[in-house]
Amino acid sequence: MQPILSGHPILSVRGVSKTYASGHKALGAVDLDINQGEIFALLGPNGAGKTTLINIICGIVTPSSGTITVDGHDTIADARAARMKIGLVPQELSVDMFETVLATTRYSRRLFGRAGHDAYIDQVLKDLSLDDKRKSKIMELSGGMKRRVLIAKALAHEPEILFLDEPTAGVDVELRRDMWKLVHRLRERGTTIILTTHYIEEAEEMADRVGVINKGELLLVEEKAALMKKLGKREMDIALVEPMTVIPGELARWQLSLEDEGHRLRYTFDAQAERTGIPSLLRTLADLNIAFKDLDTSKSSLEDIFVDLVAAKREEAA
Ligand SMILES: Nc1ncnc2c1ncn2[C@@H]1O[C@H](COP(=O)(O)OP(=O)(O)OP(=O)(O)O)[C@@H](O)[C@H]1O
C-alpha cells in the first residue's frame, strides 16, 4: 500500500550533530525529512547513531548543533508542542511491573496533560490485542505482550509520529510478523512511523523509504524498492572438484569470478530478477564436464552493503 503523503515533511532534521561529553562523536551533520504518513526505516549496525538521533528528536538528548522541527514546532524552542506530536517506543522496558496494562496506558496519556479518553485507550488496547489483558499486571505478561504495552503507552496521547527503536530485537518470528502487521495498520490510520533496525529484512518488509546510517553519517536515503534493487545481490559459490585457472569463454554470459585459488567459482546475480540463470549455468557446466562437489548461495549481508556504500562514498569524494 502507498503512504498517504501530504507533500510536506512532518519532521525536518537540519545539520544535527552530537558529540557526547566523553568526546565521542555519535552523529555528524544529519539532514533528513520525513513525510507525513510514511514508514521510514533507519537501518544501521550497532553503534551507528540511530538511538542518538531518535533521542535528540524526542528531546531526551541535546544536540551539539542543528535544528529539528516536528510539524512546524522547534524541538528546543517549542519543546512541549513538538514532543506532544511524538510517541516513542524505547528498546528497553521501563514500566512499573505491578501496574495493570490499563492503568499504565492511562498514566502515559496523563503525563502529556491530556484529558482522559477511555474510548481511545480501549481502541489502542484492542488494536494491540491487549484488551483481554487490560486488568493484568505487567509482570504477568509474556515478553511479546510487554512490548505491546510499550506501544500502547507510546500511542496513549494520540501522537502523529511513532518512533520504534529496534521493535523486533530479540523477539520470536511470530511476534516479529505481528509487529509488522501492526505497523502497517497504524500507518493505515495515518500515523507516521519511524523505526530503527539492523535487520535488512525488516526494512524490506515494512518501509516505504530507507535511510542507511553508519558511524553517525546518513549514507543514503532512498525509496525501498530502488534500494532493494541496488542492494539485493546474491551469490552462489560452486566448489569445484578440479581447480580452475581460467574461466572458459562458454561461461562468459554469467557474472563469474574465481575464488579460493580457483577452487570455487562464484556467480553473482540479482536477487530480485525473475530468472536467476542458475539452471542454465549448471547445465553448461555439465556440458563442459566441469564437476563440482557443493553449492552454496548467500544474500548480500548488511555488512557487505555497508562496505559497498562506504567504498562508493569514498570514490565519490575522491
Ligand atoms: N551517553 C553516551 N555517552 C557517550 N557515548 C555514547 C552515549 N550514548 C551512546 N554513545 C555512543 O554513541 C554511539 C552511537 O550510539 P547509539 O546508541 O546512538 O547507536 P545505535 O545505532 O542506536 O546502536 P544500537 O543498535 O546498539 O542501539 C555508540 O558508539 C555509543 O557507544
Short mmCIF file of C-alpha atoms and ligand atoms in Angstrom, two decimals:
data_model
loop_
_atom_site.label_atom_id
_atom_site.label_comp_id
_atom_site.label_asym_id
_atom_site.label_seq_id
_atom_site.Cartn_x
_atom_site.Cartn_y
_atom_site.Cartn_z
CA MET A 1 0.00 0.00 0.00
CA GLN A 2 1.20 3.51 -0.80
CA PRO A 3 1.61 6.02 2.01
CA ILE A 4 -0.78 8.93 2.22
CA LEU A 5 1.64 11.73 1.53
CA SER A 6 0.65 15.28 2.12
CA GLY A 7 3.70 16.65 0.33
CA HIS A 8 5.20 18.45 3.32
CA PRO A 9 7.61 16.90 5.77
CA ILE A 10 6.14 16.28 9.20
CA LEU A 11 9.66 16.05 10.59
CA SER A 12 12.65 18.06 9.46
CA VAL A 13 16.17 17.46 10.73
CA ARG A 14 18.82 20.01 9.71
CA GLY A 15 22.53 19.76 10.39
CA VAL A 16 22.06 17.77 13.59
CA SER A 17 25.26 16.54 15.21
CA LYS A 18 26.11 15.08 18.58
CA THR A 19 29.40 14.76 20.38
CA TYR A 20 28.92 13.18 23.81
CA ALA A 21 30.69 14.57 26.89
CA SER A 22 33.13 11.67 26.56
CA GLY A 23 34.30 13.28 23.30
CA HIS A 24 32.68 10.55 21.23
CA LYS A 25 31.17 11.90 18.02
CA ALA A 26 27.99 9.88 17.63
CA LEU A 27 26.40 11.92 14.82
CA GLY A 28 27.80 14.07 12.02
CA ALA A 29 25.65 16.77 10.45
CA VAL A 30 22.46 14.85 9.67
CA ASP A 31 19.79 16.24 7.33
CA LEU A 32 16.56 14.28 7.00
CA ASP A 33 12.95 14.96 6.03
CA ILE A 34 10.16 12.55 6.94
CA ASN A 35 6.90 12.77 5.02
CA GLN A 36 3.58 12.58 6.72
CA GLY A 37 2.09 9.08 6.66
CA GLU A 38 5.18 7.17 5.58
CA ILE A 39 7.01 4.30 7.21
CA PHE A 40 10.67 5.17 7.35
CA ALA A 41 13.31 2.66 8.40
CA LEU A 42 16.64 3.85 9.73
CA LEU A 43 18.97 0.99 9.04
CA GLY A 44 22.41 0.66 10.57
CA PRO A 45 24.70 -1.56 12.63
CA ASN A 46 25.12 -1.34 16.40
CA GLY A 47 26.56 1.97 17.47
CA ALA A 48 25.72 3.71 14.17
CA GLY A 49 23.90 6.54 15.98
CA LYS A 50 20.26 5.51 15.47
CA THR A 51 19.20 5.79 19.11
CA THR A 52 21.12 9.05 19.47
CA LEU A 53 19.21 10.56 16.56
CA ILE A 54 15.84 9.37 17.89
CA ASN A 55 16.64 10.60 21.38
CA ILE A 56 17.60 14.02 20.02
CA ILE A 57 14.34 14.25 18.06
CA CYS A 58 12.39 13.23 21.17
CA GLY A 59 14.17 15.80 23.36
CA ILE A 60 15.93 13.19 25.54
CA VAL A 61 19.43 14.07 24.29
CA THR A 62 20.52 17.63 23.47
CA PRO A 63 22.12 18.04 20.04
CA SER A 64 25.56 19.67 19.76
CA SER A 65 24.32 21.57 16.72
CA GLY A 66 21.44 21.74 14.28
CA THR A 67 17.68 22.20 14.41
CA ILE A 68 14.65 19.92 14.28
CA THR A 69 11.04 20.80 13.64
CA VAL A 70 8.11 18.47 14.26
CA ASP A 71 5.03 19.59 12.36
CA GLY A 72 6.46 23.10 12.44
CA HIS A 73 7.42 23.08 16.14
CA ASP A 74 11.08 23.54 17.03
CA THR A 75 12.15 20.72 19.39
CA ILE A 76 14.08 23.16 21.61
CA ALA A 77 12.21 26.50 21.45
CA ASP A 78 8.81 24.79 21.37
CA ALA A 79 9.76 21.52 23.04
CA ARG A 80 6.42 20.65 24.62
CA ALA A 81 4.37 21.08 21.47
CA ALA A 82 6.95 19.14 19.46
CA ARG A 83 7.09 16.27 21.96
CA MET A 84 3.29 16.08 22.08
CA LYS A 85 3.31 15.02 18.42
CA ILE A 86 5.65 12.10 19.11
CA GLY A 87 5.21 8.67 20.63
CA LEU A 88 8.40 6.78 21.48
CA VAL A 89 8.66 3.03 21.91
CA PRO A 90 12.06 2.54 23.54
CA GLN A 91 14.25 -0.54 23.28
CA GLU A 92 14.08 -1.24 26.98
CA LEU A 93 11.04 -1.91 29.11
CA SER A 94 10.67 0.93 31.60
CA VAL A 95 7.35 0.37 33.33
CA ASP A 96 6.09 -0.39 36.80
CA MET A 97 5.75 -4.17 36.86
CA PHE A 98 2.96 -4.04 39.49
CA GLU A 99 0.73 -1.72 37.44
CA THR A 100 -2.05 -3.07 35.24
CA VAL A 101 -1.97 -2.67 31.48
CA LEU A 102 -4.90 -0.24 31.55
CA ALA A 103 -3.52 1.89 34.40
CA THR A 104 -0.05 2.24 32.87
CA THR A 105 -1.51 3.19 29.47
CA ARG A 106 -3.84 5.79 31.01
CA TYR A 107 -0.92 7.15 33.03
CA SER A 108 1.13 7.70 29.87
CA ARG A 109 -1.71 9.80 28.45
CA ARG A 110 -1.96 11.90 31.62
CA LEU A 111 1.80 12.56 31.54
CA PHE A 112 1.17 14.65 28.43
CA GLY A 113 -1.57 16.57 30.19
CA ARG A 114 -4.31 15.15 28.02
CA ALA A 115 -7.81 14.65 29.38
CA GLY A 116 -8.95 11.04 29.81
CA HIS A 117 -10.42 9.40 26.73
CA ASP A 118 -11.46 5.86 27.58
CA ALA A 119 -12.84 5.08 24.14
CA TYR A 120 -9.48 5.93 22.55
CA ILE A 121 -7.46 3.94 25.11
CA ASP A 122 -9.84 0.98 24.62
CA GLN A 123 -9.28 1.15 20.88
CA VAL A 124 -5.48 1.23 21.30
CA LEU A 125 -5.57 -1.82 23.57
CA LYS A 126 -7.85 -3.60 21.13
CA ASP A 127 -5.59 -2.80 18.17
CA LEU A 128 -2.68 -4.26 20.08
CA SER A 129 -4.65 -7.39 21.08
CA LEU A 130 -4.30 -6.33 24.69
CA ASP A 131 -7.96 -5.85 25.57
CA ASP A 132 -8.28 -9.14 27.43
CA LYS A 133 -5.12 -8.26 29.37
CA ARG A 134 -6.23 -4.80 30.49
CA LYS A 135 -6.55 -5.87 34.13
CA SER A 136 -3.35 -7.96 34.11
CA LYS A 137 -0.25 -6.74 35.90
CA ILE A 138 2.72 -6.09 33.59
CA MET A 139 4.79 -8.67 35.46
CA GLU A 140 2.29 -11.37 34.47
CA LEU A 141 2.74 -10.76 30.75
CA SER A 142 4.98 -12.54 28.25
CA GLY A 143 7.88 -10.64 26.65
CA GLY A 144 5.86 -10.08 23.49
CA MET A 145 2.88 -8.72 25.39
CA LYS A 146 5.16 -6.38 27.34
CA ARG A 147 6.39 -4.97 24.05
CA ARG A 148 2.80 -4.34 23.01
CA VAL A 149 2.25 -2.46 26.28
CA LEU A 150 5.19 -0.19 25.40
CA ILE A 151 3.49 0.59 22.09
CA ALA A 152 0.14 1.23 23.82
CA LYS A 153 1.87 3.65 26.19
CA ALA A 154 3.56 5.43 23.30
CA LEU A 155 0.22 5.81 21.49
CA ALA A 156 -1.76 6.82 24.57
CA HIS A 157 -1.52 10.59 23.98
CA GLU A 158 -2.53 10.30 20.30
CA PRO A 159 0.82 11.17 18.69
CA GLU A 160 1.10 11.72 14.96
CA ILE A 161 4.58 10.23 14.71
CA LEU A 162 5.56 6.92 16.27
CA PHE A 163 9.19 6.02 16.82
CA LEU A 164 10.00 2.36 17.25
CA ASP A 165 13.56 1.76 18.40
CA GLU A 166 14.55 -1.77 17.33
CA PRO A 167 10.96 -3.05 17.62
CA THR A 168 11.78 -6.68 16.99
CA ALA A 169 15.24 -7.10 18.50
CA GLY A 170 15.23 -10.38 20.39
CA VAL A 171 11.62 -11.32 19.62
CA ASP A 172 10.50 -14.56 18.00
CA VAL A 173 9.48 -14.82 14.36
CA GLU A 174 5.75 -14.88 15.12
CA LEU A 175 5.86 -11.72 17.18
CA ARG A 176 8.04 -10.06 14.58
CA ARG A 177 5.39 -10.73 11.92
CA ASP A 178 2.66 -9.47 14.28
CA MET A 179 4.66 -6.29 14.81
CA TRP A 180 4.97 -5.78 11.08
CA LYS A 181 1.21 -6.15 10.65
CA LEU A 182 0.59 -3.76 13.49
CA VAL A 183 2.88 -1.13 11.98
CA HIS A 184 1.00 -1.34 8.69
CA ARG A 185 -2.34 -0.99 10.48
CA LEU A 186 -1.14 2.09 12.34
CA ARG A 187 0.03 3.65 9.13
CA GLU A 188 -3.34 3.00 7.50
CA ARG A 189 -4.81 5.18 10.24
CA GLY A 190 -2.46 7.99 9.24
CA THR A 191 0.35 7.59 11.81
CA THR A 192 3.83 8.36 10.51
CA ILE A 193 6.23 5.64 11.60
CA ILE A 194 9.98 5.78 12.01
CA LEU A 195 11.72 2.64 13.08
CA THR A 196 15.31 1.72 13.63
CA THR A 197 16.60 -1.70 12.80
CA HIS A 198 19.69 -3.58 11.94
CA TYR A 199 17.78 -6.22 10.04
CA ILE A 200 17.65 -5.52 6.33
CA GLU A 201 14.74 -7.96 6.13
CA GLU A 202 12.75 -5.76 8.47
CA ALA A 203 13.38 -2.63 6.42
CA GLU A 204 12.49 -4.60 3.32
CA GLU A 205 9.23 -5.84 4.78
CA MET A 206 7.99 -2.66 6.36
CA ALA A 207 9.41 0.54 4.99
CA ASP A 208 8.36 2.92 2.22
CA ARG A 209 11.76 4.59 2.44
CA VAL A 210 15.02 3.54 4.00
CA GLY A 211 17.87 5.60 5.40
CA VAL A 212 21.21 3.89 5.89
CA ILE A 213 23.32 5.21 8.76
CA ASN A 214 26.84 4.22 9.70
CA LYS A 215 29.26 5.84 12.13
CA GLY A 216 26.95 8.79 12.66
CA GLU A 217 26.66 9.55 8.97
CA LEU A 218 23.48 9.17 6.93
CA LEU A 219 24.92 7.46 3.89
CA LEU A 220 21.76 7.49 1.80
CA VAL A 221 18.00 7.89 1.90
CA GLU A 222 16.05 6.12 -0.79
CA GLU A 223 12.72 4.55 -1.73
CA LYS A 224 12.81 0.97 -0.55
CA ALA A 225 12.13 -0.55 -3.94
CA ALA A 226 15.09 1.28 -5.51
CA LEU A 227 17.36 0.37 -2.62
CA MET A 228 16.48 -3.30 -2.65
CA LYS A 229 17.16 -3.41 -6.35
CA LYS A 230 20.54 -1.84 -5.82
CA LEU A 231 21.48 -3.89 -2.80
CA GLY A 232 19.76 -7.16 -3.44
CA LYS A 233 22.71 -9.07 -4.80
CA ARG A 234 23.00 -12.79 -4.33
CA GLU A 235 25.98 -15.04 -4.67
CA MET A 236 26.31 -18.71 -5.42
CA ASP A 237 29.58 -20.43 -4.71
CA ILE A 238 30.32 -23.58 -6.68
CA ALA A 239 33.00 -25.78 -5.09
CA LEU A 240 34.92 -27.37 -7.97
CA VAL A 241 36.36 -30.87 -7.97
CA GLU A 242 39.38 -29.69 -10.01
CA PRO A 243 40.68 -26.11 -9.50
CA MET A 244 40.23 -23.82 -12.50
CA THR A 245 42.80 -21.30 -13.76
CA VAL A 246 40.78 -19.51 -16.43
CA ILE A 247 37.01 -19.15 -16.79
CA PRO A 248 36.09 -20.78 -20.15
CA GLY A 249 34.62 -18.49 -22.83
CA GLU A 250 31.41 -20.58 -22.87
CA LEU A 251 30.66 -19.18 -19.39
CA ALA A 252 31.12 -15.53 -20.37
CA ARG A 253 27.42 -14.69 -20.18
CA TRP A 254 27.26 -15.24 -16.42
CA GLN A 255 28.95 -12.87 -13.99
CA LEU A 256 31.56 -15.27 -12.62
CA SER A 257 34.77 -14.94 -10.65
CA LEU A 258 37.31 -17.41 -9.35
CA GLU A 259 37.85 -17.55 -5.61
CA ASP A 260 39.99 -19.56 -3.23
CA GLU A 261 42.80 -20.10 -5.78
CA GLY A 262 40.43 -21.46 -8.37
CA HIS A 263 38.74 -23.97 -6.09
CA ARG A 264 35.48 -22.04 -6.14
CA LEU A 265 33.56 -20.42 -8.94
CA ARG A 266 31.43 -17.52 -7.70
CA TYR A 267 28.28 -16.46 -9.55
CA THR A 268 26.84 -13.04 -8.60
CA PHE A 269 23.27 -12.31 -9.64
CA ASP A 270 20.34 -10.01 -8.96
CA ALA A 271 18.18 -11.32 -6.13
CA GLN A 272 15.11 -9.53 -7.50
CA ALA A 273 15.37 -10.97 -11.01
CA GLU A 274 12.69 -13.43 -12.08
CA ARG A 275 15.24 -15.68 -13.74
CA THR A 276 18.43 -16.34 -11.83
CA GLY A 277 20.28 -18.05 -14.66
CA ILE A 278 21.32 -20.86 -12.31
CA PRO A 279 19.75 -23.85 -14.14
CA SER A 280 21.35 -22.89 -17.47
CA LEU A 281 24.70 -22.24 -15.76
CA LEU A 282 24.63 -25.69 -14.15
CA ARG A 283 23.66 -27.31 -17.47
CA THR A 284 26.54 -25.55 -19.22
CA LEU A 285 28.98 -26.69 -16.51
CA ALA A 286 27.79 -30.28 -17.10
CA ASP A 287 28.20 -29.89 -20.89
CA LEU A 288 31.77 -28.68 -20.31
CA ASN A 289 32.47 -31.61 -17.97
CA ILE A 290 33.25 -29.25 -15.10
CA ALA A 291 32.49 -31.28 -11.98
CA PHE A 292 31.52 -29.68 -8.68
CA LYS A 293 31.02 -31.10 -5.22
CA ASP A 294 28.96 -28.44 -3.46
CA LEU A 295 26.79 -25.37 -3.99
CA ASP A 296 26.24 -22.60 -1.53
CA THR A 297 24.11 -19.49 -2.01
CA SER A 298 24.05 -16.37 0.12
CA LYS A 299 22.34 -13.00 0.10
CA SER A 300 24.44 -9.86 0.37
CA SER A 301 24.54 -9.12 4.06
CA LEU A 302 24.06 -5.75 5.64
CA GLU A 303 27.76 -5.86 6.32
CA ASP A 304 28.53 -6.17 2.57
CA ILE A 305 26.08 -3.39 1.83
CA PHE A 306 27.80 -1.03 4.24
CA VAL A 307 31.19 -1.90 2.86
CA ASP A 308 29.92 -1.18 -0.67
CA LEU A 309 28.24 2.06 0.35
CA VAL A 310 31.24 3.34 2.26
CA ALA A 311 33.53 2.46 -0.66
CA ALA A 312 31.18 4.20 -3.11
CA LYS A 313 31.10 7.32 -0.89
CA ARG A 314 34.89 7.40 -0.78
CA GLU A 315 35.09 7.14 -4.56
CA GLU A 316 32.55 9.95 -4.86
CA ALA A 317 34.61 12.15 -2.55
CA ALA A 318 37.89 11.41 -4.38
N1 LIG B 1 25.66 8.84 26.74
C1 LIG B 1 26.65 8.48 25.95
N2 LIG B 1 27.92 8.88 26.19
C2 LIG B 1 28.93 8.54 25.37
N3 LIG B 1 28.79 7.79 24.25
C3 LIG B 1 27.56 7.37 23.95
C4 LIG B 1 26.42 7.69 24.77
N4 LIG B 1 25.33 7.14 24.20
C5 LIG B 1 25.75 6.50 23.08
N5 LIG B 1 27.09 6.64 22.93
C6 LIG B 1 27.91 6.12 21.83
O1 LIG B 1 27.47 6.73 20.63
C7 LIG B 1 27.48 5.78 19.55
C8 LIG B 1 26.11 5.69 18.91
O2 LIG B 1 25.23 5.06 19.84
P1 LIG B 1 23.69 4.79 19.53
O3 LIG B 1 23.10 4.15 20.76
O4 LIG B 1 23.09 6.03 19.03
O5 LIG B 1 23.80 3.73 18.36
P2 LIG B 1 22.70 2.80 17.72
O6 LIG B 1 22.86 2.92 16.26
O7 LIG B 1 21.37 3.11 18.29
O8 LIG B 1 23.16 1.38 18.17
P3 LIG B 1 22.35 0.21 18.90
O9 LIG B 1 21.66 -0.50 17.81
O10 LIG B 1 23.46 -0.58 19.50
O11 LIG B 1 21.45 0.85 19.91
C9 LIG B 1 27.97 4.47 20.15
O12 LIG B 1 29.36 4.36 19.88
C10 LIG B 1 27.71 4.62 21.62
O13 LIG B 1 28.64 3.89 22.38
#
